[in-house]
Each structure stands twice: as structure tokens, then as C-alpha cells.
Coordinates of C-alpha atoms and ligand atoms in Angstrom, one line a residue:
X965 CA 0.0 0.0 0.0
X966 CA 1.3 3.5 -0.9
X967 CA 2.0 5.4 2.3
X968 CA 1.2 9.1 2.5
X969 CA 4.3 11.1 1.3
X970 CA 3.2 14.1 3.5
X971 CA 2.9 14.2 7.3
X972 CA 6.6 14.4 8.2
X973 CA 6.9 18.1 8.9
X974 CA 4.6 19.8 11.4
X975 CA 4.1 23.2 12.8
X976 CA 3.0 23.3 16.5
X977 CA 2.4 25.9 19.1
X978 CA 3.9 25.5 22.6
X979 CA 1.0 25.7 25.1
X980 CA 2.4 28.3 27.4
X981 CA -1.0 30.2 27.6
X982 CA -3.5 27.5 27.0
X983 CA -6.9 28.1 28.7
X984 CA -10.6 27.6 28.0
X985 CA -11.7 31.2 28.0
X986 CA -14.9 31.3 25.9
X987 CA -17.2 28.8 24.2
X988 CA -17.1 28.4 20.4
X989 CA -17.7 24.6 20.3
X990 CA -19.7 22.1 22.3
X991 CA -16.7 20.8 24.2
X992 CA -15.6 24.1 25.8
X993 CA -16.6 24.9 29.4
X994 CA -14.7 27.7 31.1
X995 CA -15.5 26.1 34.5
X996 CA -13.3 23.1 33.5
X997 CA -9.8 24.5 32.9
X998 CA -6.9 22.4 31.6
X999 CA -4.0 21.8 34.1
X1000 CA -1.1 23.8 32.6
X1001 CA 1.7 21.5 33.7
X1002 CA -0.2 18.4 32.5
X1003 CA -1.0 20.0 29.2
X1004 CA 2.6 20.9 28.7
X1005 CA 3.7 17.4 29.5
X1006 CA 1.2 15.9 27.1
X1007 CA 2.2 18.3 24.3
X1008 CA 5.9 17.5 24.9
X1009 CA 5.2 13.8 24.7
X1010 CA 3.4 14.4 21.3
X1011 CA 6.5 16.3 20.0
X1012 CA 8.8 13.5 21.2
X1013 CA 6.6 10.9 19.5
X1014 CA 6.6 12.7 16.2
X1015 CA 10.4 13.1 16.3
X1016 CA 10.9 9.4 17.3
X1017 CA 8.9 8.4 14.2
X1018 CA 11.1 10.5 12.0
X1019 CA 9.0 13.6 11.8
X1020 CA 10.1 17.2 12.2
X1021 CA 8.4 19.8 14.4
X1022 CA 8.8 23.6 14.0
X1023 CA 7.5 25.4 17.1
X1024 CA 5.9 28.8 17.1
X1025 CA 5.3 30.6 20.4
X1026 CA 1.8 31.1 21.8
X1027 CA 0.5 34.7 22.1
X1028 CA -0.6 35.4 25.7
X1029 CA -4.0 36.7 24.5
X1030 CA -4.7 33.7 22.2
X1031 CA -5.7 30.7 24.4
X1032 CA -6.8 28.5 21.5
X1033 CA -3.6 29.1 19.4
X1034 CA -2.3 25.7 20.6
X1035 CA -4.6 24.2 18.0
X1036 CA -2.0 25.0 15.3
X1037 CA -3.8 23.1 12.6
X1038 CA -6.1 26.1 12.3
X1039 CA -3.4 28.7 11.7
X1040 CA -3.3 28.2 7.9
X1041 CA -3.1 25.7 5.1
X1042 CA 0.5 24.9 4.3
X1043 CA 1.3 23.6 0.8
X1044 CA 4.5 23.2 -1.3
X1045 CA 4.1 24.5 -4.8
X1046 CA 5.2 22.5 -7.8
X1047 CA 8.5 24.4 -8.0
X1048 CA 9.2 23.5 -4.4
X1049 CA 8.3 26.9 -2.8
X1050 CA 6.5 26.6 0.5
X1051 CA 3.4 28.6 1.0
X1052 CA 0.6 29.0 3.5
X1053 CA -2.9 30.3 3.0
X1054 CA -3.6 31.9 6.3
X1055 CA -6.8 31.0 8.1
X1056 CA -9.5 33.6 8.5
X1057 CA -11.2 32.3 11.7
X1058 CA -14.9 32.2 11.9
X1059 CA -15.0 33.6 15.5
X1060 CA -13.3 36.9 16.4
X1061 CA -11.9 35.3 19.5
X1062 CA -9.3 33.5 17.4
X1063 CA -8.5 36.1 14.8
X1064 CA -5.5 37.6 16.5
X1065 CA -3.7 34.3 16.1
X1066 CA -3.1 35.1 12.4
X1067 CA -1.4 38.4 13.4
X1068 CA 1.4 36.4 14.9
X1069 CA 1.3 33.3 12.7
X1070 CA 1.6 35.3 9.4
X1071 CA 4.9 37.0 10.2
X1072 CA 6.3 33.8 11.7
X1073 CA 5.5 31.8 8.6
X1074 CA 7.0 34.5 6.4
X1075 CA 10.2 34.5 8.5
X1076 CA 10.4 30.7 8.1
X1077 CA 10.4 31.2 4.3
X1078 CA 6.7 30.5 3.5
X1079 CA 5.0 32.8 1.0
X1080 CA 1.7 33.8 2.8
X1081 CA -1.6 34.7 1.3
X1082 CA -5.2 35.2 2.5
X1083 CA -8.7 34.4 1.4
X1084 CA -10.1 36.8 4.0
X1085 CA -8.9 38.6 7.1
X1086 CA -10.1 40.6 10.1
X1087 CA -13.7 39.7 9.4
X1088 CA -13.7 40.7 5.7
X1089 CA -13.9 38.0 3.1
X1090 CA -14.3 34.3 3.2
X1091 CA -13.7 32.3 6.4
X1092 CA -11.2 29.5 6.2
X1093 CA -10.0 27.3 9.0
X1094 CA -7.3 24.9 7.9
X1095 CA -8.5 22.0 10.1
X1096 CA -11.2 21.7 7.4
X1097 CA -8.8 21.0 4.5
X1098 CA -6.9 17.8 3.7
X1099 CA -5.3 16.4 0.5
X1100 CA -6.8 13.1 -0.5
X1101 CA -7.2 11.3 -3.8
X1102 CA -7.5 13.8 -6.7
X1103 CA -8.3 16.8 -4.6
X1104 CA -8.0 19.0 -1.6
X1105 CA -11.1 17.8 0.4
X1106 CA -12.6 20.8 2.3
X1107 CA -15.4 20.7 4.9
X1108 CA -17.5 23.8 5.1
X1109 CA -20.4 25.1 7.2
X1110 CA -19.6 25.5 10.8
X1111 CA -16.2 27.2 10.2
X1112 CA -15.0 27.4 6.6
X1113 CA -17.3 29.1 4.2
X1114 CA -18.2 27.8 0.7
X1115 CA -16.7 30.9 -0.9
X1116 CA -13.2 29.9 0.5
X1117 CA -13.3 26.8 -1.7
X1118 CA -13.4 28.9 -4.9
X1119 CA -10.5 31.0 -3.7
X1120 CA -8.4 28.0 -2.8
X1121 CA -9.0 26.3 -6.2
X1122 CA -8.3 29.3 -8.3
X1123 CA -5.4 30.7 -6.3
X1124 CA -3.6 27.4 -5.9
X1125 CA -4.6 25.8 -9.2
X1126 CA -6.0 22.7 -7.6
X1127 CA -9.2 20.7 -7.5
X1128 CA -11.2 21.2 -4.3
X1129 CA -14.0 18.8 -3.3
X1130 CA -16.4 20.4 -0.8
X1131 CA -18.2 18.5 1.9
X1132 CA -21.0 20.1 3.9
X1133 CA -20.5 19.6 7.6
X1134 CA -23.8 19.6 9.6
X1135 CA -22.8 18.1 12.9
X1136 CA -22.2 20.8 15.6
X1137 CA -19.8 18.6 17.5
X1138 CA -17.7 17.8 14.4
X1139 CA -17.2 21.5 13.4
X1140 CA -13.9 20.8 11.6
X1141 CA -13.3 18.1 9.0
X1142 CA -10.4 16.8 11.0
X1143 CA -12.8 15.6 13.7
X1144 CA -14.4 13.2 11.2
X1145 CA -11.8 12.5 8.5
X1146 CA -8.2 11.2 8.7
X1147 CA -6.3 10.2 5.6
X1148 CA -4.3 6.9 6.3
X1149 CA -2.6 6.2 3.0
X1150 CA -3.4 6.6 -0.6
X1151 CA -6.5 4.4 -0.5
X1152 CA -7.6 4.5 3.1
X1153 CA -9.0 7.0 5.6
X1154 CA -10.9 7.1 8.8
X1155 CA -14.4 8.5 7.9
X1156 CA -17.3 9.5 10.2
X1157 CA -20.2 10.1 7.7
X1158 CA -22.5 11.4 10.5
X1159 CA -20.5 14.7 10.5
X1160 CA -21.9 15.5 7.0
X1161 CA -25.1 15.9 5.2
X1162 CA -26.3 12.9 3.2
X1163 CA -24.9 13.9 -0.2
X1164 CA -21.6 14.9 1.3
X1165 CA -21.3 11.6 3.2
X1166 CA -21.9 9.7 0.0
X1167 CA -19.4 11.9 -1.8
X1168 CA -16.7 11.2 0.8
X1169 CA -17.4 7.5 0.9
X1170 CA -17.1 7.4 -2.9
X1171 CA -13.8 9.3 -2.8
X1172 CA -12.1 6.9 -0.3
X1173 CA -11.6 3.4 -1.9
X1174 CA -11.3 1.7 1.5
X1175 CA -12.9 3.8 4.2
X1176 CA -12.7 2.8 7.9
X1177 CA -16.2 4.0 8.9
X1178 CA -16.5 5.5 12.4
X1179 CA -19.7 5.8 14.3
X1180 CA -20.8 9.2 15.6
X1181 CA -20.2 8.0 19.1
X1182 CA -16.6 6.8 18.3
X1183 CA -15.7 10.1 16.7
X1184 CA -17.3 12.3 19.3
X1185 CA -16.3 10.6 22.5
X1186 CA -12.7 9.4 21.7
X1187 CA -11.5 12.1 19.1
X1188 CA -10.1 9.0 17.3
X1189 CA -10.4 10.7 13.9
X1190 CA -8.2 13.5 15.1
X1191 CA -5.1 11.5 14.6
X1192 CA -2.0 11.8 12.5
X1193 CA -0.2 9.3 10.3
X1194 CA 3.6 9.2 9.9
X1195 CA 4.5 6.5 7.4
X1196 CA 2.8 3.3 8.7
X1197 CA 2.3 4.6 12.2
X1198 CA -0.9 6.3 13.4
X1199 CA -0.7 8.4 16.5
X1200 CA -4.1 8.6 18.1
X1201 CA -5.6 9.9 21.4
X1202 CA -7.7 6.7 21.7
X1203 CA -8.7 3.8 19.5
X1204 CA -11.8 1.7 19.9
X1205 CA -10.9 -2.1 19.7
X1206 CA -12.8 -2.6 16.5
X1207 CA -10.9 0.3 14.8
X1208 CA -7.6 -1.0 16.1
X1209 CA -8.2 -4.4 14.7
X1210 CA -8.8 -3.0 11.2
X1211 CA -5.8 -0.7 11.4
X1212 CA -3.5 -3.5 12.4
X1213 CA -4.9 -5.8 9.8
X1214 CA -4.0 -3.1 7.3
X1215 CA -0.4 -3.0 8.6
X1216 CA -0.6 0.2 10.7
X1217 CA 1.1 0.4 14.1
X1218 CA -1.1 2.2 16.5
X1219 CA 0.5 4.6 19.1
X1220 CA -1.9 6.0 21.8
X1221 CA -1.1 9.2 23.6
X1222 CA -3.1 10.9 26.3
X1223 CA -4.1 14.5 25.2
X1224 CA -6.9 14.8 27.7
X1225 CA -6.2 18.4 28.6
X1226 CA -6.6 19.5 25.0
X1227 CA -9.9 17.8 24.7
X1228 CA -11.3 20.4 27.1
X1229 CA -10.8 23.0 24.3
X1230 CA -12.3 20.7 21.7
X1231 CA -9.3 19.3 19.9
X1232 CA -6.8 16.5 20.0
X1233 CA -3.7 15.3 18.1
X1234 CA -4.4 16.6 14.6
X1235 CA -5.6 19.9 15.9
X1236 CA -2.3 20.4 17.6
X1237 CA -0.2 19.6 14.6
X1238 CA -0.2 21.3 11.2
X1239 CA 1.4 19.4 8.4
X1240 CA 3.1 21.8 6.0
X1241 CA 4.6 19.3 3.5
X1242 CA 1.7 18.5 1.2
X1243 CA 3.0 19.0 -2.3
X1244 CA 1.0 20.1 -5.3
X1245 CA 1.9 17.9 -8.2
X1246 CA 2.7 15.0 -5.8
X1247 CA 0.0 14.8 -3.2
X1248 CA -2.5 16.9 -5.1
X1249 CA -2.8 17.1 -8.8
X1250 CA -2.2 20.5 -10.3
X1251 CA -5.3 21.7 -12.1
X1252 CA -4.6 25.0 -14.0
X1253 CA -7.4 27.5 -13.3
X1254 CA -8.7 25.4 -10.5
X1255 CA -11.9 23.4 -10.1
X1256 CA -14.5 23.1 -7.3
X1257 CA -16.7 20.1 -7.0
X1258 CA -19.6 20.4 -4.6
X1259 CA -22.0 17.7 -3.5
X1260 CA -25.5 17.9 -5.0
X1261 CA -27.9 20.0 -3.0
Ligands
LIG1497 N1 -11.2 25.6 20.6 C1 -10.8 25.5 19.3 C2 -11.9 26.0 18.3 O1 -13.0 25.8 18.6 C3 -10.5 24.0 18.9 C4 -9.9 23.8 17.6 C5 -9.8 22.4 17.2 N2 -9.0 22.3 16.1 C6 -9.2 21.4 15.0 N3 -8.4 21.4 14.0 N4 -10.3 20.7 15.0 O2 -11.6 26.6 17.3

């Protein structure tokens, strides 16, 4: 089975100011705060695991006024252009509580050598949150609805010259695609169809040749879709026995890490790690002019 070529270089934010300060998803409850020392230890264990598996981690500091910035997946969509130039389309967060994150992330990415661009910023233009966008098959698969807006798909397709396949997210608890979808290799992915409307669920199942279908309960209570894959190892916050049996049968090694403190803010392993090594022309076909494919209404 062809392993994913991407997923070896991650951007992460060190959780020095992680708190649950407001409520923008059903998991957040400001009366249930993360333990700062435990959160830091869990985060460090994740970094160590990625490095042990041969991955690289670039760390960006957390702004004191941005408690959710630890969920680095949402800072922007990193891609390597066909000529090898790294770029990142900055997120334009749905909620104003997270918009200041971009003000630190953009200069940081620029300093690291990424060309940066926007589809919207400071409340003007399309909302895009990168936890909704993953390369799979012949396209960038983008969930829209709770966070990313449909208009952003058009911008991504035309500005990056790629095919974008949109999926309508309807489940309030799976407000980012990465809570319901995790590419495993070139043919396989974890998929939780109950995050999506009927047409989008059918479109995603048609796109993934060998889906490992998760129940709504598995995805919501264990965050198991919010995992990352490095070669043939999958790093997960939890793994139901049934899911583990299938993953192992397919030849994956399952590594479980406790990220409990970060679940209090509504995110887990994928949300904390932003892969910036997806290459256009290798992991995503280049489609001059771009193309957007939406599920039937
Ligand atoms: N509290 C954050 C928010 O609601 C959690 C982000 C989770 N990230 C993710 N990629 N799913 O925005």
C-alpha cells in the first residue's frame, strides 16, 4: 500500500498560555480548565513521539492573548508549490476570539520562508480554518459550514490551481473536518459520515476506496479521527478495539497518547499539529485554473 508522502513536517504551538476562556464549540466549558503542567507534558510527549517516528516539528510561540492558538492546525493551510516553494494560505477564523492568532502566525510563517496569502482577514472576506482541509485522492477535500465558508473553496481552487472537493458539515460537534476524517494512506482513511449531510457523506465514501467508517459516538467521545499518520504509524488519542483491529490488519502500528487536557478545548492530536509538507503535483494534482466540486444540493 502506498504510504502518504506528506505528514513528516509539522508546525506546532507550545502551550504556554492554553486556557478555555470562551465557548465556540460544544466541548468548551470555562469552568473546566486544563492543568497547565499536565497540558505541557502531554504536548511534549506528542512532539517527542513525532520526532521518534522520523518527523520534524517547528515550534511557534503562543500569544498570551490567544488561548486557542495551541490548535496549530487552524493557523493556515500549508502547501508546497510544484516548484518547491513553501506557501501557506492563512486561516480567517470564523470567530473573532481567534482572529488575533493570524497576526502572529503570518509573520512567523514569512520568517520561516513561506509565501503567505489570504482568502479573507479581520472579518472581511471568506472564512477559512485549515482544520477543514486535507489532501486526499485527486483533490483538496474541504469541509465547510460551521467554520470554513463555501466561498473559500473557490478562492483555494483558483489561487492554488488545484481541485477542491467540498463537503457540507452539519454536525455541531464535528465542526472541523479533522474531527471526522483522517487520511491513512493513498486508498484508506478514517471517515465519520454522520458529520456530513447525506450527499456529502456519500461523496466522501465514494472518494475513499477503503474507508474505515467510524460511528458518531466513536468520533465524538474518543476524538479518534483527530489523529496523524507518519508512514505506517498512526498516532491517536484513543482507539476503539474494532478500529484498532482493522488498522492492524492493514499493517498500521497504533500509538496511543493521552491528550486529555486539550480535549477540554475541543481538539486533539491533529488539531495540535499542522502538516506543511503537502506538495502540489505529488499529493494533489495541479489543475490549472482550479476546479471546485460540490456535493449535489
Ligand atoms: N477551541 C478550538 C476552536 O474551537 C478548537 C480547535 C480544534 N481544532 C481542530 N483542528 N479541529 O476553534
